[in-house]
Amino acid sequence: MRFQIGDGELHLVSDGVAWSDAGGVFGVVPRALWEHVAEPDAHNRVPMSMDCLLIRVDGRVIIVDTGLGDKLTPKGMDIWGIERPEGGLVDSLRREGIAPEDIDVVVNTHLHADHCGGNTTRRGDAIVPTFPNAEYWVQRLEYADAAFPNERTCATYLPENFVPLYESGHIRLIDGETELAPGVRCVVTPGHTRGHQSVVIERGGQAALYTGDMTTFAVHFERLAWMTAYDVEPLVNLETKRTWQRWALAHKGLILLPHDTRMPAGYLTAGQNGKPRMTGCK
Ligand SMILES: [Zn+2]
């Protein structure tokens, strides 16, 4: 899907679809409530797209998140239930006429494997940057949490996705809100992880927000109480969503949702009874 925000071009580019356990995606929300927004398979898994955001602005080419990438073993592919009928992120970029060498900046919303696995690729025995000319932007706190994980977080913080980049000098650690280009900025949106960030694009009187995992599906953005079991600070995430709901309503901002197969992009409106409601873009 493509969008124009002022003179900036945005494009959701796919790294495929993964099937995730619904218990993770919906946490404590009962199945009777969520099954109208996501249809589970026989293993109680629901599809989650891995849509990365390509931003072209002022002659710069920026990609936000890199999906799961191509380093997974066949067993890993099976565990994630990966479907890539049209290839992965690099293939999606090539269809847009963009080679890996063309990317100027990679932003990682956070360092969970489904958002940064495509940062690096295997070349022989070596792990090398997928985007060799890019600077990779990560919040310093996120990098610290990923580099020193605990028993709960270690399964998704996989060193091969970021340590080789740190060692080769490709990573730029940022502290808090940071401008990528005029009107394009990283904003800290804590809760899913402590150092999680999203990307805001405000150009020419228009606005968009790439949420990352601040909200997994559109329904998680509508309903503050709905959140995944993966959020390390759920009540912090709830307040983050409250803040960005207000922003979305005030700016009529386009909301870009990396994991929602049914509504990858939409707008929040106040709705009836004051209950916010997401409406998808056609
Ligand atoms: Zn995710």
PDB file of C-alpha atoms and ligand atoms in Angstrom:
ATOM      1  CA  MET A   1       0.000   0.000   0.000  1.00  0.00           C
ATOM      2  CA  ARG A   2       1.232   3.477  -0.872  1.00  0.00           C
ATOM      3  CA  PHE A   3       0.492   6.833   0.670  1.00  0.00           C
ATOM      4  CA  GLN A   4       1.511  10.416   0.147  1.00  0.00           C
ATOM      5  CA  ILE A   5       2.079  12.601   3.231  1.00  0.00           C
ATOM      6  CA  GLY A   6       2.804  16.069   1.895  1.00  0.00           C
ATOM      7  CA  ASP A   7       5.644  15.487  -0.536  1.00  0.00           C
ATOM      8  CA  GLY A   8       6.801  12.373   1.314  1.00  0.00           C
ATOM      9  CA  GLU A   9       6.125   8.946  -0.148  1.00  0.00           C
ATOM     10  CA  LEU A  10       5.242   6.095   2.188  1.00  0.00           C
ATOM     11  CA  HIS A  11       4.942   2.495   1.162  1.00  0.00           C
ATOM     12  CA  LEU A  12       4.239  -0.619   3.227  1.00  0.00           C
ATOM     13  CA  VAL A  13       6.621  -3.317   2.021  1.00  0.00           C
ATOM     14  CA  SER A  14       6.102  -6.899   3.110  1.00  0.00           C
ATOM     15  CA  ASP A  15       8.450  -9.437   4.624  1.00  0.00           C
ATOM     16  CA  GLY A  16       5.633 -11.992   4.487  1.00  0.00           C
ATOM     17  CA  VAL A  17       3.148 -13.282   7.046  1.00  0.00           C
ATOM     18  CA  ALA A  18       3.861 -15.189  10.258  1.00  0.00           C
ATOM     19  CA  TRP A  19       1.350 -17.258  12.225  1.00  0.00           C
ATOM     20  CA  SER A  20       1.455 -16.475  15.934  1.00  0.00           C
ATOM     21  CA  ASP A  21      -0.205 -18.076  18.914  1.00  0.00           C
ATOM     22  CA  ALA A  22      -3.374 -16.139  19.683  1.00  0.00           C
ATOM     23  CA  GLY A  23      -2.593 -16.327  23.399  1.00  0.00           C
ATOM     24  CA  GLY A  24       0.409 -14.128  22.731  1.00  0.00           C
ATOM     25  CA  VAL A  25      -1.395 -11.729  20.432  1.00  0.00           C
ATOM     26  CA  PHE A  26      -4.470 -11.185  22.617  1.00  0.00           C
ATOM     27  CA  GLY A  27      -3.148 -11.879  26.124  1.00  0.00           C
ATOM     28  CA  VAL A  28      -5.978 -11.920  28.664  1.00  0.00           C
ATOM     29  CA  VAL A  29      -8.724 -10.998  26.180  1.00  0.00           C
ATOM     30  CA  PRO A  30     -11.112 -14.001  25.906  1.00  0.00           C
ATOM     31  CA  ARG A  31     -11.351 -15.732  22.543  1.00  0.00           C
ATOM     32  CA  ALA A  32     -15.109 -15.064  22.408  1.00  0.00           C
ATOM     33  CA  LEU A  33     -14.255 -11.357  22.165  1.00  0.00           C
ATOM     34  CA  TRP A  34     -11.318 -11.471  19.736  1.00  0.00           C
ATOM     35  CA  GLU A  35     -12.339 -14.130  17.254  1.00  0.00           C
ATOM     36  CA  HIS A  36     -14.435 -11.683  15.241  1.00  0.00           C
ATOM     37  CA  VAL A  37     -11.296  -9.674  14.423  1.00  0.00           C
ATOM     38  CA  ALA A  38      -8.860 -12.542  13.731  1.00  0.00           C
ATOM     39  CA  GLU A  39      -9.663 -16.018  12.510  1.00  0.00           C
ATOM     40  CA  PRO A  40      -7.517 -18.655  14.244  1.00  0.00           C
ATOM     41  CA  ASP A  41      -6.289 -21.833  12.520  1.00  0.00           C
ATOM     42  CA  ALA A  42      -6.530 -25.342  13.993  1.00  0.00           C
ATOM     43  CA  HIS A  43      -3.490 -24.621  16.206  1.00  0.00           C
ATOM     44  CA  ASN A  44      -5.067 -21.422  17.587  1.00  0.00           C
ATOM     45  CA  ARG A  45      -2.636 -19.294  15.602  1.00  0.00           C
ATOM     46  CA  VAL A  46      -3.575 -16.043  13.894  1.00  0.00           C
ATOM     47  CA  PRO A  47      -1.874 -14.447  10.883  1.00  0.00           C
ATOM     48  CA  MET A  48       0.392 -11.458  11.487  1.00  0.00           C
ATOM     49  CA  SER A  49       1.785  -9.546   8.562  1.00  0.00           C
ATOM     50  CA  MET A  50       5.308  -8.193   8.765  1.00  0.00           C
ATOM     51  CA  ASP A  51       4.924  -4.914   6.923  1.00  0.00           C
ATOM     52  CA  CYS A  52       7.924  -2.611   7.000  1.00  0.00           C
ATOM     53  CA  LEU A  53       7.655   1.063   6.080  1.00  0.00           C
ATOM     54  CA  LEU A  54       9.573   2.553   3.188  1.00  0.00           C
ATOM     55  CA  ILE A  55       9.854   6.352   3.428  1.00  0.00           C
ATOM     56  CA  ARG A  56      11.144   8.462   0.540  1.00  0.00           C
ATOM     57  CA  VAL A  57      11.617  12.065   1.499  1.00  0.00           C
ATOM     58  CA  ASP A  58      14.070  14.801   0.444  1.00  0.00           C
ATOM     59  CA  GLY A  59      16.012  12.292  -1.661  1.00  0.00           C
ATOM     60  CA  ARG A  60      16.561  10.005   1.355  1.00  0.00           C
ATOM     61  CA  VAL A  61      15.460   6.388   1.474  1.00  0.00           C
ATOM     62  CA  ILE A  62      14.483   5.143   4.932  1.00  0.00           C
ATOM     63  CA  ILE A  63      13.165   1.740   5.922  1.00  0.00           C
ATOM     64  CA  VAL A  64      11.447   1.205   9.270  1.00  0.00           C
ATOM     65  CA  ASP A  65      11.804  -2.362  10.566  1.00  0.00           C
ATOM     66  CA  THR A  66      13.132  -5.283   8.571  1.00  0.00           C
ATOM     67  CA  GLY A  67      10.874  -8.253   9.361  1.00  0.00           C
ATOM     68  CA  LEU A  68      12.167 -11.696  10.290  1.00  0.00           C
ATOM     69  CA  GLY A  69      14.806 -11.832   7.563  1.00  0.00           C
ATOM     70  CA  ASP A  70      16.374 -14.857   5.897  1.00  0.00           C
ATOM     71  CA  LYS A  71      18.638 -16.343   8.581  1.00  0.00           C
ATOM     72  CA  LEU A  72      16.055 -18.648  10.143  1.00  0.00           C
ATOM     73  CA  THR A  73      16.623 -22.394  10.017  1.00  0.00           C
ATOM     74  CA  PRO A  74      13.885 -24.535   8.416  1.00  0.00           C
ATOM     75  CA  LYS A  75      12.763 -25.370  11.971  1.00  0.00           C
ATOM     76  CA  GLY A  76      12.620 -21.666  12.830  1.00  0.00           C
ATOM     77  CA  MET A  77      10.599 -20.970   9.682  1.00  0.00           C
ATOM     78  CA  ASP A  78       8.202 -23.704  10.740  1.00  0.00           C
ATOM     79  CA  ILE A  79       7.859 -22.379  14.304  1.00  0.00           C
ATOM     80  CA  TRP A  80       7.046 -18.911  12.993  1.00  0.00           C
ATOM     81  CA  GLY A  81       4.717 -20.374  10.329  1.00  0.00           C
ATOM     82  CA  ILE A  82       6.239 -18.126   7.667  1.00  0.00           C
ATOM     83  CA  GLU A  83       4.382 -17.558   4.402  1.00  0.00           C
ATOM     84  CA  ARG A  84       6.223 -15.605   1.709  1.00  0.00           C
ATOM     85  CA  PRO A  85       4.548 -16.256  -1.629  1.00  0.00           C
ATOM     86  CA  GLU A  86       6.229 -13.164  -3.111  1.00  0.00           C
ATOM     87  CA  GLY A  87       9.533 -13.435  -1.256  1.00  0.00           C
ATOM     88  CA  GLY A  88      10.796 -11.391   1.664  1.00  0.00           C
ATOM     89  CA  LEU A  89      11.565  -7.729   2.301  1.00  0.00           C
ATOM     90  CA  VAL A  90      14.522  -7.474  -0.106  1.00  0.00           C
ATOM     91  CA  ASP A  91      12.332  -8.900  -2.898  1.00  0.00           C
ATOM     92  CA  SER A  92       9.548  -6.426  -2.031  1.00  0.00           C
ATOM     93  CA  LEU A  93      12.042  -3.536  -2.179  1.00  0.00           C
ATOM     94  CA  ARG A  94      13.438  -4.714  -5.516  1.00  0.00           C
ATOM     95  CA  ARG A  95       9.920  -4.639  -6.971  1.00  0.00           C
ATOM     96  CA  GLU A  96       9.949  -0.941  -6.018  1.00  0.00           C
ATOM     97  CA  GLY A  97      13.233  -0.483  -7.835  1.00  0.00           C
ATOM     98  CA  ILE A  98      15.225  -0.253  -4.595  1.00  0.00           C
ATOM     99  CA  ALA A  99      18.404  -2.247  -4.045  1.00  0.00           C
ATOM    100  CA  PRO A 100      19.717  -2.933  -0.512  1.00  0.00           C
ATOM    101  CA  GLU A 101      22.614  -0.521  -1.230  1.00  0.00           C
ATOM    102  CA  ASP A 102      20.125   2.324  -1.785  1.00  0.00           C
ATOM    103  CA  ILE A 103      18.854   2.433   1.814  1.00  0.00           C
ATOM    104  CA  ASP A 104      20.251   5.401   3.775  1.00  0.00           C
ATOM    105  CA  VAL A 105      18.719   4.703   7.191  1.00  0.00           C
ATOM    106  CA  VAL A 106      17.167   1.657   8.831  1.00  0.00           C
ATOM    107  CA  VAL A 107      15.036   2.390  11.899  1.00  0.00           C
ATOM    108  CA  ASN A 108      14.289  -0.491  14.251  1.00  0.00           C
ATOM    109  CA  THR A 109      11.188   0.184  16.341  1.00  0.00           C
ATOM    110  CA  HIS A 110      12.638  -2.410  18.703  1.00  0.00           C
ATOM    111  CA  LEU A 111      14.902  -5.446  18.501  1.00  0.00           C
ATOM    112  CA  HIS A 112      12.395  -8.299  18.693  1.00  0.00           C
ATOM    113  CA  ALA A 113      13.249 -10.827  15.985  1.00  0.00           C
ATOM    114  CA  ASP A 114      10.202 -10.082  13.805  1.00  0.00           C
ATOM    115  CA  HIS A 115      11.265  -6.413  13.514  1.00  0.00           C
ATOM    116  CA  CYS A 116      15.017  -6.656  13.031  1.00  0.00           C
ATOM    117  CA  GLY A 117      15.718 -10.157  11.695  1.00  0.00           C
ATOM    118  CA  GLY A 118      16.221  -8.655   8.235  1.00  0.00           C
ATOM    119  CA  ASN A 119      18.891  -6.248   9.515  1.00  0.00           C
ATOM    120  CA  THR A 120      21.566  -8.800   8.687  1.00  0.00           C
ATOM    121  CA  THR A 121      22.003 -11.687   6.294  1.00  0.00           C
ATOM    122  CA  ARG A 122      24.337 -14.642   5.969  1.00  0.00           C
ATOM    123  CA  ARG A 123      27.187 -14.548   3.484  1.00  0.00           C
ATOM    124  CA  GLY A 124      29.079 -17.827   3.733  1.00  0.00           C
ATOM    125  CA  ASP A 125      29.926 -18.168   7.410  1.00  0.00           C
ATOM    126  CA  ALA A 126      29.707 -14.442   8.054  1.00  0.00           C
ATOM    127  CA  ILE A 127      26.742 -12.328   9.199  1.00  0.00           C
ATOM    128  CA  VAL A 128      26.774  -9.066   7.247  1.00  0.00           C
ATOM    129  CA  PRO A 129      24.507  -5.993   7.034  1.00  0.00           C
ATOM    130  CA  THR A 130      21.630  -6.509   4.594  1.00  0.00           C
ATOM    131  CA  PHE A 131      21.752  -2.766   3.868  1.00  0.00           C
ATOM    132  CA  PRO A 132      25.503  -2.076   3.704  1.00  0.00           C
ATOM    133  CA  ASN A 133      25.311   1.702   3.227  1.00  0.00           C
ATOM    134  CA  ALA A 134      22.703   2.333   5.895  1.00  0.00           C
ATOM    135  CA  GLU A 135      22.984   3.682   9.396  1.00  0.00           C
ATOM    136  CA  TYR A 136      20.753   1.596  11.688  1.00  0.00           C
ATOM    137  CA  TRP A 137      18.909   3.682  14.299  1.00  0.00           C
ATOM    138  CA  VAL A 138      17.940   2.059  17.607  1.00  0.00           C
ATOM    139  CA  GLN A 139      17.061   3.599  20.952  1.00  0.00           C
ATOM    140  CA  ARG A 140      20.001   3.190  23.329  1.00  0.00           C
ATOM    141  CA  LEU A 141      17.747   1.715  26.044  1.00  0.00           C
ATOM    142  CA  GLU A 142      16.371  -0.856  23.592  1.00  0.00           C
ATOM    143  CA  TYR A 143      19.868  -1.860  22.579  1.00  0.00           C
ATOM    144  CA  ALA A 144      20.887  -2.251  26.226  1.00  0.00           C
ATOM    145  CA  ASP A 145      17.842  -4.424  26.993  1.00  0.00           C
ATOM    146  CA  ALA A 146      18.494  -6.543  23.885  1.00  0.00           C
ATOM    147  CA  ALA A 147      22.204  -6.939  24.575  1.00  0.00           C
ATOM    148  CA  PHE A 148      21.559  -8.004  28.179  1.00  0.00           C
ATOM    149  CA  PRO A 149      18.282  -9.957  28.009  1.00  0.00           C
ATOM    150  CA  ASN A 150      16.694 -11.904  30.828  1.00  0.00           C
ATOM    151  CA  GLU A 151      15.121 -15.371  30.870  1.00  0.00           C
ATOM    152  CA  ARG A 152      11.863 -14.019  29.427  1.00  0.00           C
ATOM    153  CA  THR A 153      13.238 -11.742  26.710  1.00  0.00           C
ATOM    154  CA  CYS A 154      16.172 -13.809  25.427  1.00  0.00           C
ATOM    155  CA  ALA A 155      14.081 -15.932  23.037  1.00  0.00           C
ATOM    156  CA  THR A 156      13.364 -12.928  20.794  1.00  0.00           C
ATOM    157  CA  TYR A 157      16.484 -10.790  21.307  1.00  0.00           C
ATOM    158  CA  LEU A 158      18.786 -12.693  18.936  1.00  0.00           C
ATOM    159  CA  PRO A 159      22.331 -11.245  18.896  1.00  0.00           C
ATOM    160  CA  GLU A 160      22.936 -12.055  15.201  1.00  0.00           C
ATOM    161  CA  ASN A 161      20.314  -9.437  14.301  1.00  0.00           C
ATOM    162  CA  PHE A 162      22.165  -6.504  15.901  1.00  0.00           C
ATOM    163  CA  VAL A 163      25.549  -7.315  17.514  1.00  0.00           C
ATOM    164  CA  PRO A 164      27.428  -7.672  14.175  1.00  0.00           C
ATOM    165  CA  LEU A 165      26.074  -4.241  13.180  1.00  0.00           C
ATOM    166  CA  TYR A 166      27.223  -2.694  16.422  1.00  0.00           C
ATOM    167  CA  GLU A 167      30.679  -4.196  15.964  1.00  0.00           C
ATOM    168  CA  SER A 168      30.932  -2.961  12.360  1.00  0.00           C
ATOM    169  CA  GLY A 169      29.865   0.568  13.349  1.00  0.00           C
ATOM    170  CA  HIS A 170      26.560   0.487  11.468  1.00  0.00           C
ATOM    171  CA  ILE A 171      24.366   1.151  14.517  1.00  0.00           C
ATOM    172  CA  ARG A 172      23.564   4.628  15.745  1.00  0.00           C
ATOM    173  CA  LEU A 173      22.208   4.580  19.283  1.00  0.00           C
ATOM    174  CA  ILE A 174      19.695   7.398  19.773  1.00  0.00           C
ATOM    175  CA  ASP A 175      18.354   8.839  23.009  1.00  0.00           C
ATOM    176  CA  GLY A 176      14.705   9.846  22.906  1.00  0.00           C
ATOM    177  CA  GLU A 177      12.915  11.741  20.161  1.00  0.00           C
ATOM    178  CA  THR A 178      15.193  12.205  17.142  1.00  0.00           C
ATOM    179  CA  GLU A 179      14.618  13.796  13.741  1.00  0.00           C
ATOM    180  CA  LEU A 180      15.221  11.610  10.677  1.00  0.00           C
ATOM    181  CA  ALA A 181      14.409  14.352   8.153  1.00  0.00           C
ATOM    182  CA  PRO A 182      12.351  17.551   8.357  1.00  0.00           C
ATOM    183  CA  GLY A 183       8.911  16.463   9.641  1.00  0.00           C
ATOM    184  CA  VAL A 184       9.988  12.841  10.102  1.00  0.00           C
ATOM    185  CA  ARG A 185      10.984  11.715  13.590  1.00  0.00           C
ATOM    186  CA  CYS A 186      11.464   8.749  15.864  1.00  0.00           C
ATOM    187  CA  VAL A 187       9.346   9.026  19.030  1.00  0.00           C
ATOM    188  CA  VAL A 188       9.704   6.849  22.108  1.00  0.00           C
ATOM    189  CA  THR A 189       6.550   4.784  22.674  1.00  0.00           C
ATOM    190  CA  PRO A 190       7.355   2.608  25.693  1.00  0.00           C
ATOM    191  CA  GLY A 191       5.436  -0.390  26.980  1.00  0.00           C
ATOM    192  CA  HIS A 192       5.829  -3.178  24.465  1.00  0.00           C
ATOM    193  CA  THR A 193       9.492  -2.799  25.373  1.00  0.00           C
ATOM    194  CA  ARG A 194      11.039  -0.091  27.532  1.00  0.00           C
ATOM    195  CA  GLY A 195      12.940   1.440  24.618  1.00  0.00           C
ATOM    196  CA  HIS A 196      10.326   0.947  21.907  1.00  0.00           C
ATOM    197  CA  GLN A 197       9.983   3.704  19.304  1.00  0.00           C
ATOM    198  CA  SER A 198       7.536   4.602  16.533  1.00  0.00           C
ATOM    199  CA  VAL A 199       7.966   6.893  13.537  1.00  0.00           C
ATOM    200  CA  VAL A 200       5.878  10.020  12.919  1.00  0.00           C
ATOM    201  CA  ILE A 201       5.683  11.705   9.528  1.00  0.00           C
ATOM    202  CA  GLU A 202       4.232  15.244   9.452  1.00  0.00           C
ATOM    203  CA  ARG A 203       4.656  17.016   6.114  1.00  0.00           C
ATOM    204  CA  GLY A 204       2.546  19.480   4.190  1.00  0.00           C
ATOM    205  CA  GLY A 205      -0.239  19.553   6.803  1.00  0.00           C
ATOM    206  CA  GLN A 206      -0.687  15.765   6.716  1.00  0.00           C
ATOM    207  CA  ALA A 207       0.357  13.217   9.305  1.00  0.00           C
ATOM    208  CA  ALA A 208       1.077   9.503   9.664  1.00  0.00           C
ATOM    209  CA  LEU A 209       2.278   7.202  12.435  1.00  0.00           C
ATOM    210  CA  TYR A 210       3.998   3.856  11.954  1.00  0.00           C
ATOM    211  CA  THR A 211       3.166   2.243  15.263  1.00  0.00           C
ATOM    212  CA  GLY A 212       5.566  -0.682  15.442  1.00  0.00           C
ATOM    213  CA  ASP A 213       4.337  -2.914  18.272  1.00  0.00           C
ATOM    214  CA  MET A 214       2.782  -0.100  20.296  1.00  0.00           C
ATOM    215  CA  THR A 215      -0.363  -1.675  18.875  1.00  0.00           C
ATOM    216  CA  THR A 216      -0.441  -5.032  17.147  1.00  0.00           C
ATOM    217  CA  PHE A 217      -3.775  -4.949  15.344  1.00  0.00           C
ATOM    218  CA  ALA A 218      -6.111  -2.010  14.742  1.00  0.00           C
ATOM    219  CA  VAL A 219      -8.391  -3.265  17.509  1.00  0.00           C
ATOM    220  CA  HIS A 220      -5.524  -2.952  19.997  1.00  0.00           C
ATOM    221  CA  PHE A 221      -5.325   0.753  19.099  1.00  0.00           C
ATOM    222  CA  GLU A 222      -9.079   1.272  19.455  1.00  0.00           C
ATOM    223  CA  ARG A 223      -9.249  -0.456  22.819  1.00  0.00           C
ATOM    224  CA  LEU A 224      -6.727   0.668  25.397  1.00  0.00           C
ATOM    225  CA  ALA A 225      -7.250  -2.459  27.512  1.00  0.00           C
ATOM    226  CA  TRP A 226      -6.429  -4.875  24.680  1.00  0.00           C
ATOM    227  CA  MET A 227      -2.745  -5.697  24.558  1.00  0.00           C
ATOM    228  CA  THR A 228      -0.499  -8.576  23.794  1.00  0.00           C
ATOM    229  CA  ALA A 229       1.088 -10.947  26.279  1.00  0.00           C
ATOM    230  CA  TYR A 230       4.449  -9.890  24.847  1.00  0.00           C
ATOM    231  CA  ASP A 231       4.303  -6.348  26.267  1.00  0.00           C
ATOM    232  CA  VAL A 232       6.895  -6.117  29.041  1.00  0.00           C
ATOM    233  CA  GLU A 233       5.173  -3.119  30.664  1.00  0.00           C
ATOM    234  CA  PRO A 234       1.489  -3.449  29.791  1.00  0.00           C
ATOM    235  CA  LEU A 235       0.203  -0.525  31.849  1.00  0.00           C
ATOM    236  CA  VAL A 236       2.886   1.743  30.410  1.00  0.00           C
ATOM    237  CA  ASN A 237       1.802   0.659  26.944  1.00  0.00           C
ATOM    238  CA  LEU A 238      -1.804   1.490  27.806  1.00  0.00           C
ATOM    239  CA  GLU A 239      -0.819   5.090  28.622  1.00  0.00           C
ATOM    240  CA  THR A 240       1.334   5.290  25.467  1.00  0.00           C
ATOM    241  CA  LYS A 241      -1.706   4.273  23.411  1.00  0.00           C
ATOM    242  CA  ARG A 242      -3.853   6.864  25.206  1.00  0.00           C
ATOM    243  CA  THR A 243      -1.353   9.574  24.213  1.00  0.00           C
ATOM    244  CA  TRP A 244      -1.231   8.487  20.577  1.00  0.00           C
ATOM    245  CA  GLN A 245      -4.997   8.035  20.322  1.00  0.00           C
ATOM    246  CA  ARG A 246      -5.232  11.745  21.186  1.00  0.00           C
ATOM    247  CA  TRP A 247      -2.579  12.575  18.578  1.00  0.00           C
ATOM    248  CA  ALA A 248      -4.407  10.501  15.937  1.00  0.00           C
ATOM    249  CA  LEU A 249      -7.704  12.264  16.609  1.00  0.00           C
ATOM    250  CA  ALA A 250      -6.156  15.754  16.733  1.00  0.00           C
ATOM    251  CA  HIS A 251      -4.063  15.323  13.564  1.00  0.00           C
ATOM    252  CA  LYS A 252      -6.412  13.006  11.632  1.00  0.00           C
ATOM    253  CA  GLY A 253      -3.275  10.911  11.345  1.00  0.00           C
ATOM    254  CA  LEU A 254      -2.909   7.896   9.102  1.00  0.00           C
ATOM    255  CA  ILE A 255      -2.142   4.900  11.343  1.00  0.00           C
ATOM    256  CA  LEU A 256       0.142   2.258   9.821  1.00  0.00           C
ATOM    257  CA  LEU A 257      -0.065  -1.119  11.541  1.00  0.00           C
ATOM    258  CA  PRO A 258       2.767  -3.518  10.703  1.00  0.00           C
ATOM    259  CA  HIS A 259       1.038  -6.711  11.890  1.00  0.00           C
ATOM    260  CA  ASP A 260      -2.619  -6.314  10.916  1.00  0.00           C
ATOM    261  CA  THR A 261      -3.481  -8.431   7.850  1.00  0.00           C
ATOM    262  CA  ARG A 262      -7.037  -7.079   7.725  1.00  0.00           C
ATOM    263  CA  MET A 263      -6.318  -3.396   8.337  1.00  0.00           C
ATOM    264  CA  PRO A 264      -2.706  -2.457   7.580  1.00  0.00           C
ATOM    265  CA  ALA A 265      -3.623   1.227   7.491  1.00  0.00           C
ATOM    266  CA  GLY A 266      -6.511   3.271   8.806  1.00  0.00           C
ATOM    267  CA  TYR A 267      -7.791   6.292  10.655  1.00  0.00           C
ATOM    268  CA  LEU A 268      -9.054   6.651  14.214  1.00  0.00           C
ATOM    269  CA  THR A 269     -12.306   8.528  14.715  1.00  0.00           C
ATOM    270  CA  ALA A 270     -14.129   9.397  17.933  1.00  0.00           C
ATOM    271  CA  GLY A 271     -16.975   6.969  17.152  1.00  0.00           C
ATOM    272  CA  GLN A 272     -20.263   6.633  18.962  1.00  0.00           C
ATOM    273  CA  ASN A 273     -20.460   6.962  22.765  1.00  0.00           C
ATOM    274  CA  GLY A 274     -16.977   8.442  22.682  1.00  0.00           C
ATOM    275  CA  LYS A 275     -15.490   5.024  21.855  1.00  0.00           C
ATOM    276  CA  PRO A 276     -12.636   5.457  19.374  1.00  0.00           C
ATOM    277  CA  ARG A 277     -12.963   3.449  16.196  1.00  0.00           C
ATOM    278  CA  MET A 278     -10.531   2.490  13.452  1.00  0.00           C
ATOM    279  CA  THR A 279     -11.617   2.602   9.824  1.00  0.00           C
ATOM    280  CA  GLY A 280      -9.392   0.986   7.224  1.00  0.00           C
ATOM    281  CA  CYS A 281      -8.024   2.584   4.049  1.00  0.00           C
ATOM    282  CA  LYS A 282      -9.152   0.981   0.847  1.00  0.00           C
TER     283      LYS A 282
HETATM  284 ZN    ZN B   1       6.108  -7.570  16.382  1.00  0.00          ZN
END
